[in-house]
PDB file of C-alpha atoms in Angstrom:
ATOM      1  CA  UNK A   1     175.192 117.797 182.391  1.00  0.00           C
ATOM      2  CA  UNK A   2     172.579 115.262 181.760  1.00  0.00           C
ATOM      3  CA  UNK A   3     171.497 115.117 178.294  1.00  0.00           C
ATOM      4  CA  UNK A   4     168.129 113.285 177.331  1.00  0.00           C
ATOM      5  CA  UNK A   5     167.179 112.340 173.773  1.00  0.00           C
ATOM      6  CA  UNK A   6     163.860 111.015 172.626  1.00  0.00           C
ATOM      7  CA  UNK A   7     163.499 109.048 169.265  1.00  0.00           C
ATOM      8  CA  UNK A   8     161.493 109.363 167.201  1.00  0.00           C
ATOM      9  CA  UNK A   9     160.442 112.938 167.356  1.00  0.00           C
ATOM     10  CA  UNK A  10     157.060 112.184 165.801  1.00  0.00           C
ATOM     11  CA  UNK A  11     155.228 109.000 165.183  1.00  0.00           C
ATOM     12  CA  UNK A  12     151.927 108.283 163.403  1.00  0.00           C
ATOM     13  CA  UNK A  13     150.375 104.674 163.689  1.00  0.00           C
ATOM     14  CA  UNK A  14     146.909 103.238 162.877  1.00  0.00           C
ATOM     15  CA  UNK A  15     144.750 102.434 165.776  1.00  0.00           C
ATOM     16  CA  UNK A  16     145.353  99.110 167.382  1.00  0.00           C
ATOM     17  CA  UNK A  17     149.084  98.964 166.735  1.00  0.00           C
ATOM     18  CA  UNK A  18     151.470  98.319 169.487  1.00  0.00           C
ATOM     19  CA  UNK A  19     154.357 100.891 169.605  1.00  0.00           C
ATOM     20  CA  UNK A  20     157.664 101.740 171.396  1.00  0.00           C
ATOM     21  CA  UNK A  21     158.879 105.115 172.316  1.00  0.00           C
ATOM     22  CA  UNK A  22     162.543 105.541 173.161  1.00  0.00           C
ATOM     23  CA  UNK A  23     164.430 107.673 175.643  1.00  0.00           C
ATOM     24  CA  UNK A  24     168.239 107.784 176.224  1.00  0.00           C
ATOM     25  CA  UNK A  25     170.318 109.610 178.621  1.00  0.00           C
ATOM     26  CA  UNK A  26     174.036 110.275 178.928  1.00  0.00           C
ATOM     27  CA  UNK A  27     174.654 109.927 182.798  1.00  0.00           C
ATOM     28  CA  UNK A  28     173.532 106.689 184.178  1.00  0.00           C
ATOM     29  CA  UNK A  29     173.882 107.871 187.823  1.00  0.00           C
ATOM     30  CA  UNK A  30     170.133 108.499 188.166  1.00  0.00           C
ATOM     31  CA  UNK A  31     167.700 108.240 190.948  1.00  0.00           C
ATOM     32  CA  UNK A  32     164.777 107.485 188.735  1.00  0.00           C
ATOM     33  CA  UNK A  33     163.022 108.140 185.390  1.00  0.00           C
ATOM     34  CA  UNK A  34     159.544 109.327 184.825  1.00  0.00           C
ATOM     35  CA  UNK A  35     157.330 109.185 181.726  1.00  0.00           C
ATOM     36  CA  UNK A  36     154.839 111.922 181.240  1.00  0.00           C
ATOM     37  CA  UNK A  37     152.162 112.752 178.726  1.00  0.00           C
ATOM     38  CA  UNK A  38     151.392 116.211 177.415  1.00  0.00           C
ATOM     39  CA  UNK A  39     148.336 117.234 175.537  1.00  0.00           C
ATOM     40  CA  UNK A  40     148.570 120.411 173.317  1.00  0.00           C
ATOM     41  CA  UNK A  41     148.714 123.512 175.455  1.00  0.00           C
ATOM     42  CA  UNK A  42     148.402 121.631 178.560  1.00  0.00           C
ATOM     43  CA  UNK A  43     150.489 120.542 181.585  1.00  0.00           C
ATOM     44  CA  UNK A  44     152.144 117.203 182.168  1.00  0.00           C
ATOM     45  CA  UNK A  45     150.385 114.110 183.257  1.00  0.00           C
ATOM     46  CA  UNK A  46     152.526 111.504 185.057  1.00  0.00           C
ATOM     47  CA  UNK A  47     152.252 108.037 183.441  1.00  0.00           C
ATOM     48  CA  UNK A  48     154.971 105.946 185.080  1.00  0.00           C
ATOM     49  CA  UNK A  49     157.830 106.255 187.557  1.00  0.00           C
ATOM     50  CA  UNK A  50     160.708 103.781 187.470  1.00  0.00           C
ATOM     51  CA  UNK A  51     163.306 103.662 190.352  1.00  0.00           C
ATOM     52  CA  UNK A  52     167.004 103.258 189.298  1.00  0.00           C
ATOM     53  CA  UNK A  53     166.826  99.744 190.952  1.00  0.00           C
ATOM     54  CA  UNK A  54     163.962  98.571 188.848  1.00  0.00           C
ATOM     55  CA  UNK A  55     163.856  97.160 185.398  1.00  0.00           C
ATOM     56  CA  UNK A  56     160.157  97.881 184.428  1.00  0.00           C
ATOM     57  CA  UNK A  57     156.845  99.251 185.475  1.00  0.00           C
ATOM     58  CA  UNK A  58     153.450  98.624 184.161  1.00  0.00           C
ATOM     59  CA  UNK A  59     150.085 100.630 184.227  1.00  0.00           C
ATOM     60  CA  UNK A  60     147.171  99.297 182.106  1.00  0.00           C
ATOM     61  CA  UNK A  61     148.385  99.299 178.462  1.00  0.00           C
ATOM     62  CA  UNK A  62     151.613 101.081 179.305  1.00  0.00           C
ATOM     63  CA  UNK A  63     154.879  99.368 180.164  1.00  0.00           C
ATOM     64  CA  UNK A  64     158.228 101.212 180.724  1.00  0.00           C
ATOM     65  CA  UNK A  65     161.495  99.628 180.938  1.00  0.00           C
ATOM     66  CA  UNK A  66     164.746 100.930 182.164  1.00  0.00           C
ATOM     67  CA  UNK A  67     168.341  99.829 181.422  1.00  0.00           C
ATOM     68  CA  UNK A  68     170.427 102.091 183.517  1.00  0.00           C
ATOM     69  CA  UNK A  69     173.679 100.864 182.580  1.00  0.00           C
ATOM     70  CA  UNK A  70     173.177 101.560 178.932  1.00  0.00           C
ATOM     71  CA  UNK A  71     171.271 104.803 179.497  1.00  0.00           C
ATOM     72  CA  UNK A  72     167.929 103.751 177.871  1.00  0.00           C
ATOM     73  CA  UNK A  73     164.319 103.584 178.700  1.00  0.00           C
ATOM     74  CA  UNK A  74     161.425 102.534 176.516  1.00  0.00           C
ATOM     75  CA  UNK A  75     157.766 103.109 176.742  1.00  0.00           C
ATOM     76  CA  UNK A  76     155.548 100.434 175.289  1.00  0.00           C
ATOM     77  CA  UNK A  77     151.992 101.232 174.472  1.00  0.00           C
ATOM     78  CA  UNK A  78     149.784  98.248 173.678  1.00  0.00           C
ATOM     79  CA  UNK A  79     146.738  98.424 171.363  1.00  0.00           C
ATOM     80  CA  UNK A  80     146.996 102.109 170.562  1.00  0.00           C
ATOM     81  CA  UNK A  81     143.868 104.361 170.575  1.00  0.00           C
ATOM     82  CA  UNK A  82     143.101 107.668 169.128  1.00  0.00           C
ATOM     83  CA  UNK A  83     142.925 109.102 172.821  1.00  0.00           C
ATOM     84  CA  UNK A  84     146.765 108.105 173.176  1.00  0.00           C
ATOM     85  CA  UNK A  85     147.539 110.994 170.720  1.00  0.00           C
ATOM     86  CA  UNK A  86     149.715 113.315 172.626  1.00  0.00           C
ATOM     87  CA  UNK A  87     153.441 114.175 173.203  1.00  0.00           C
ATOM     88  CA  UNK A  88     155.179 111.769 175.408  1.00  0.00           C
ATOM     89  CA  UNK A  89     158.170 113.189 177.587  1.00  0.00           C
ATOM     90  CA  UNK A  90     160.734 111.201 179.621  1.00  0.00           C
ATOM     91  CA  UNK A  91     162.497 112.888 182.465  1.00  0.00           C
ATOM     92  CA  UNK A  92     165.510 111.588 184.484  1.00  0.00           C
ATOM     93  CA  UNK A  93     166.489 112.704 187.945  1.00  0.00           C
ATOM     94  CA  UNK A  94     170.030 112.743 188.908  1.00  0.00           C
ATOM     95  CA  UNK A  95     171.705 113.462 192.284  1.00  0.00           C
ATOM     96  CA  UNK A  96     170.132 116.784 192.965  1.00  0.00           C
ATOM     97  CA  UNK A  97     166.756 117.856 192.753  1.00  0.00           C
ATOM     98  CA  UNK A  98     165.803 118.622 189.064  1.00  0.00           C
ATOM     99  CA  UNK A  99     164.457 116.641 186.207  1.00  0.00           C
ATOM    100  CA  UNK A 100     166.080 116.597 182.937  1.00  0.00           C
ATOM    101  CA  UNK A 101     163.633 116.298 180.065  1.00  0.00           C
ATOM    102  CA  UNK A 102     163.875 115.194 176.602  1.00  0.00           C
ATOM    103  CA  UNK A 103     162.134 117.002 173.733  1.00  0.00           C
ATOM    104  CA  UNK A 104     159.382 114.375 173.571  1.00  0.00           C
ATOM    105  CA  UNK A 105     157.821 112.223 170.956  1.00  0.00           C
ATOM    106  CA  UNK A 106     154.692 113.471 169.299  1.00  0.00           C
ATOM    107  CA  UNK A 107     152.260 110.504 168.806  1.00  0.00           C
ATOM    108  CA  UNK A 108     149.303 110.467 166.440  1.00  0.00           C
ATOM    109  CA  UNK A 109     147.090 107.425 166.472  1.00  0.00           C
ATOM    110  CA  UNK A 110     144.878 107.373 163.288  1.00  0.00           C
ATOM    111  CA  UNK A 111     141.317 105.934 163.758  1.00  0.00           C
TER     112      UNK A 111
ATOM    113  CA  UNK B   1     140.785 119.092 193.793  1.00  0.00           C
ATOM    114  CA  UNK B   2     143.808 117.147 194.791  1.00  0.00           C
ATOM    115  CA  UNK B   3     145.980 118.139 191.873  1.00  0.00           C
ATOM    116  CA  UNK B   4     148.580 120.918 191.446  1.00  0.00           C
ATOM    117  CA  UNK B   5     146.854 124.231 190.716  1.00  0.00           C
ATOM    118  CA  UNK B   6     148.258 127.078 188.730  1.00  0.00           C
ATOM    119  CA  UNK B   7     146.842 130.481 188.178  1.00  0.00           C
ATOM    120  CA  UNK B   8     146.349 132.286 185.887  1.00  0.00           C
ATOM    121  CA  UNK B   9     146.230 129.808 183.046  1.00  0.00           C
ATOM    122  CA  UNK B  10     146.947 132.356 180.508  1.00  0.00           C
ATOM    123  CA  UNK B  11     148.581 135.889 180.896  1.00  0.00           C
ATOM    124  CA  UNK B  12     149.302 138.277 178.124  1.00  0.00           C
ATOM    125  CA  UNK B  13     151.359 141.239 179.050  1.00  0.00           C
ATOM    126  CA  UNK B  14     153.282 144.123 177.477  1.00  0.00           C
ATOM    127  CA  UNK B  15     157.060 144.028 177.420  1.00  0.00           C
ATOM    128  CA  UNK B  16     158.350 145.730 180.359  1.00  0.00           C
ATOM    129  CA  UNK B  17     155.589 144.933 182.724  1.00  0.00           C
ATOM    130  CA  UNK B  18     155.763 142.685 185.854  1.00  0.00           C
ATOM    131  CA  UNK B  19     153.850 139.451 186.073  1.00  0.00           C
ATOM    132  CA  UNK B  20     153.281 137.101 188.918  1.00  0.00           C
ATOM    133  CA  UNK B  21     152.225 133.493 188.712  1.00  0.00           C
ATOM    134  CA  UNK B  22     150.794 131.402 191.528  1.00  0.00           C
ATOM    135  CA  UNK B  23     151.166 127.545 192.142  1.00  0.00           C
ATOM    136  CA  UNK B  24     149.212 125.647 194.811  1.00  0.00           C
ATOM    137  CA  UNK B  25     150.914 122.246 195.164  1.00  0.00           C
ATOM    138  CA  UNK B  26     149.160 119.022 196.332  1.00  0.00           C
ATOM    139  CA  UNK B  27     148.530 119.241 200.034  1.00  0.00           C
ATOM    140  CA  UNK B  28     151.310 118.172 202.244  1.00  0.00           C
ATOM    141  CA  UNK B  29     153.813 117.950 199.360  1.00  0.00           C
ATOM    142  CA  UNK B  30     157.050 119.355 200.778  1.00  0.00           C
ATOM    143  CA  UNK B  31     158.952 119.633 197.355  1.00  0.00           C
ATOM    144  CA  UNK B  32     157.960 122.346 194.802  1.00  0.00           C
ATOM    145  CA  UNK B  33     159.515 122.887 191.395  1.00  0.00           C
ATOM    146  CA  UNK B  34     159.118 125.533 188.656  1.00  0.00           C
ATOM    147  CA  UNK B  35     159.987 124.752 185.046  1.00  0.00           C
ATOM    148  CA  UNK B  36     159.745 126.665 181.831  1.00  0.00           C
ATOM    149  CA  UNK B  37     158.762 125.200 178.536  1.00  0.00           C
ATOM    150  CA  UNK B  38     159.034 126.796 175.074  1.00  0.00           C
ATOM    151  CA  UNK B  39     157.305 125.524 171.943  1.00  0.00           C
ATOM    152  CA  UNK B  40     158.662 122.208 170.910  1.00  0.00           C
ATOM    153  CA  UNK B  41     161.003 121.768 173.786  1.00  0.00           C
ATOM    154  CA  UNK B  42     161.031 119.764 176.925  1.00  0.00           C
ATOM    155  CA  UNK B  43     160.544 121.656 180.162  1.00  0.00           C
ATOM    156  CA  UNK B  44     163.639 123.259 181.591  1.00  0.00           C
ATOM    157  CA  UNK B  45     164.291 123.536 185.342  1.00  0.00           C
ATOM    158  CA  UNK B  46     164.126 127.051 186.994  1.00  0.00           C
ATOM    159  CA  UNK B  47     164.003 126.554 190.819  1.00  0.00           C
ATOM    160  CA  UNK B  48     163.196 124.126 193.587  1.00  0.00           C
ATOM    161  CA  UNK B  49     161.822 124.589 197.086  1.00  0.00           C
ATOM    162  CA  UNK B  50     161.957 122.035 199.845  1.00  0.00           C
ATOM    163  CA  UNK B  51     159.347 123.511 202.354  1.00  0.00           C
ATOM    164  CA  UNK B  52     159.843 127.123 202.422  1.00  0.00           C
ATOM    165  CA  UNK B  53     163.591 127.033 201.497  1.00  0.00           C
ATOM    166  CA  UNK B  54     164.621 127.843 197.937  1.00  0.00           C
ATOM    167  CA  UNK B  55     167.480 125.216 197.559  1.00  0.00           C
ATOM    168  CA  UNK B  56     168.319 125.248 193.915  1.00  0.00           C
ATOM    169  CA  UNK B  57     168.145 127.924 191.086  1.00  0.00           C
ATOM    170  CA  UNK B  58     169.032 127.440 187.490  1.00  0.00           C
ATOM    171  CA  UNK B  59     171.171 129.871 185.538  1.00  0.00           C
ATOM    172  CA  UNK B  60     168.080 130.389 183.559  1.00  0.00           C
ATOM    173  CA  UNK B  61     166.650 132.276 186.459  1.00  0.00           C
ATOM    174  CA  UNK B  62     168.077 135.747 185.837  1.00  0.00           C
ATOM    175  CA  UNK B  63     167.848 138.500 188.252  1.00  0.00           C
ATOM    176  CA  UNK B  64     164.532 139.458 186.739  1.00  0.00           C
ATOM    177  CA  UNK B  65     162.942 136.333 188.205  1.00  0.00           C
ATOM    178  CA  UNK B  66     162.116 135.835 191.756  1.00  0.00           C
ATOM    179  CA  UNK B  67     160.368 132.864 193.399  1.00  0.00           C
ATOM    180  CA  UNK B  68     158.904 132.455 196.903  1.00  0.00           C
ATOM    181  CA  UNK B  69     157.265 129.875 198.905  1.00  0.00           C
ATOM    182  CA  UNK B  70     156.105 131.456 202.238  1.00  0.00           C
ATOM    183  CA  UNK B  71     155.191 128.962 204.982  1.00  0.00           C
ATOM    184  CA  UNK B  72     156.085 126.121 202.663  1.00  0.00           C
ATOM    185  CA  UNK B  73     152.531 126.118 201.055  1.00  0.00           C
ATOM    186  CA  UNK B  74     151.843 127.898 197.797  1.00  0.00           C
ATOM    187  CA  UNK B  75     154.572 129.415 195.674  1.00  0.00           C
ATOM    188  CA  UNK B  76     154.801 132.485 193.466  1.00  0.00           C
ATOM    189  CA  UNK B  77     157.044 133.155 190.535  1.00  0.00           C
ATOM    190  CA  UNK B  78     157.533 136.730 189.534  1.00  0.00           C
ATOM    191  CA  UNK B  79     159.092 138.104 186.382  1.00  0.00           C
ATOM    192  CA  UNK B  80     160.037 141.826 186.376  1.00  0.00           C
ATOM    193  CA  UNK B  81     160.430 143.929 183.245  1.00  0.00           C
ATOM    194  CA  UNK B  82     159.207 141.133 181.057  1.00  0.00           C
ATOM    195  CA  UNK B  83     160.928 140.511 177.642  1.00  0.00           C
ATOM    196  CA  UNK B  84     159.608 138.858 174.570  1.00  0.00           C
ATOM    197  CA  UNK B  85     161.976 135.972 175.173  1.00  0.00           C
ATOM    198  CA  UNK B  86     159.956 135.162 178.385  1.00  0.00           C
ATOM    199  CA  UNK B  87     157.065 134.004 176.440  1.00  0.00           C
ATOM    200  CA  UNK B  88     156.678 130.414 177.378  1.00  0.00           C
ATOM    201  CA  UNK B  89     154.676 127.921 179.395  1.00  0.00           C
ATOM    202  CA  UNK B  90     155.522 127.987 183.138  1.00  0.00           C
ATOM    203  CA  UNK B  91     154.928 124.753 184.879  1.00  0.00           C
ATOM    204  CA  UNK B  92     154.917 123.907 188.532  1.00  0.00           C
ATOM    205  CA  UNK B  93     155.351 120.540 189.938  1.00  0.00           C
ATOM    206  CA  UNK B  94     155.163 119.001 193.651  1.00  0.00           C
ATOM    207  CA  UNK B  95     156.234 115.767 195.255  1.00  0.00           C
ATOM    208  CA  UNK B  96     156.292 114.412 198.733  1.00  0.00           C
ATOM    209  CA  UNK B  97     159.248 112.998 200.601  1.00  0.00           C
ATOM    210  CA  UNK B  98     162.454 112.005 199.130  1.00  0.00           C
ATOM    211  CA  UNK B  99     163.879 112.383 195.575  1.00  0.00           C
ATOM    212  CA  UNK B 100     162.518 108.914 194.679  1.00  0.00           C
ATOM    213  CA  UNK B 101     158.937 109.890 194.727  1.00  0.00           C
ATOM    214  CA  UNK B 102     156.584 110.685 191.772  1.00  0.00           C
ATOM    215  CA  UNK B 103     156.280 114.383 190.715  1.00  0.00           C
ATOM    216  CA  UNK B 104     152.968 115.862 189.713  1.00  0.00           C
ATOM    217  CA  UNK B 105     152.673 118.835 187.306  1.00  0.00           C
ATOM    218  CA  UNK B 106     150.040 121.468 187.048  1.00  0.00           C
ATOM    219  CA  UNK B 107     148.296 122.618 184.032  1.00  0.00           C
ATOM    220  CA  UNK B 108     150.788 125.455 183.572  1.00  0.00           C
ATOM    221  CA  UNK B 109     150.635 129.202 183.000  1.00  0.00           C
ATOM    222  CA  UNK B 110     150.991 130.284 179.352  1.00  0.00           C
ATOM    223  CA  UNK B 111     152.736 133.622 179.248  1.00  0.00           C
ATOM    224  CA  UNK B 112     152.669 135.968 176.045  1.00  0.00           C
ATOM    225  CA  UNK B 113     154.674 139.006 176.189  1.00  0.00           C
ATOM    226  CA  UNK B 114     153.780 141.470 173.345  1.00  0.00           C
TER     227      UNK B 114
END
């Protein structure tokens, strides 16, 4: 069974800093990996989707990379803002139809 | 609204009662997923529909749980004889086409069993 780990579990940074969130997975036979944002008590907002054949995807201040062979992905957030404070979840999709989620990284950006 | 819609947003029920949640996916999305999320954890897969066919069910989905997607449009998730351990956020997601496409989640239904 796919196991997804996110490190760190929590992160607190001053506004303006660049930061990296990490996601690792045990089974490299994935279709794709998707990063989500979750605000307290809310649903998930899709941030980036990376296909297994891709190395990275960018959207605004966000950049996600994927190293399938080593089972790792990173989410890079440039010039962090207080509005970026949320929990960030990564999810991988293996053969089959379900996503496997990590437990998330709780990010706090201090003004 | 073009997003995934879930109703109700919150549900408080007494132990032993039955509850039903509804999910309206994004129009024309053929794939629909239900997940459950408890506090501090990532979402866990419950079940998957492709059009009206329920193709995959997790072992988490005990016989007290049933899901339907009549006509391949909206979906319902029913929990019978609720237990305190069923308290969680129930999330619905949808996507279109193959397994390679982006999935979109709704705002979830927060269930509290007292």
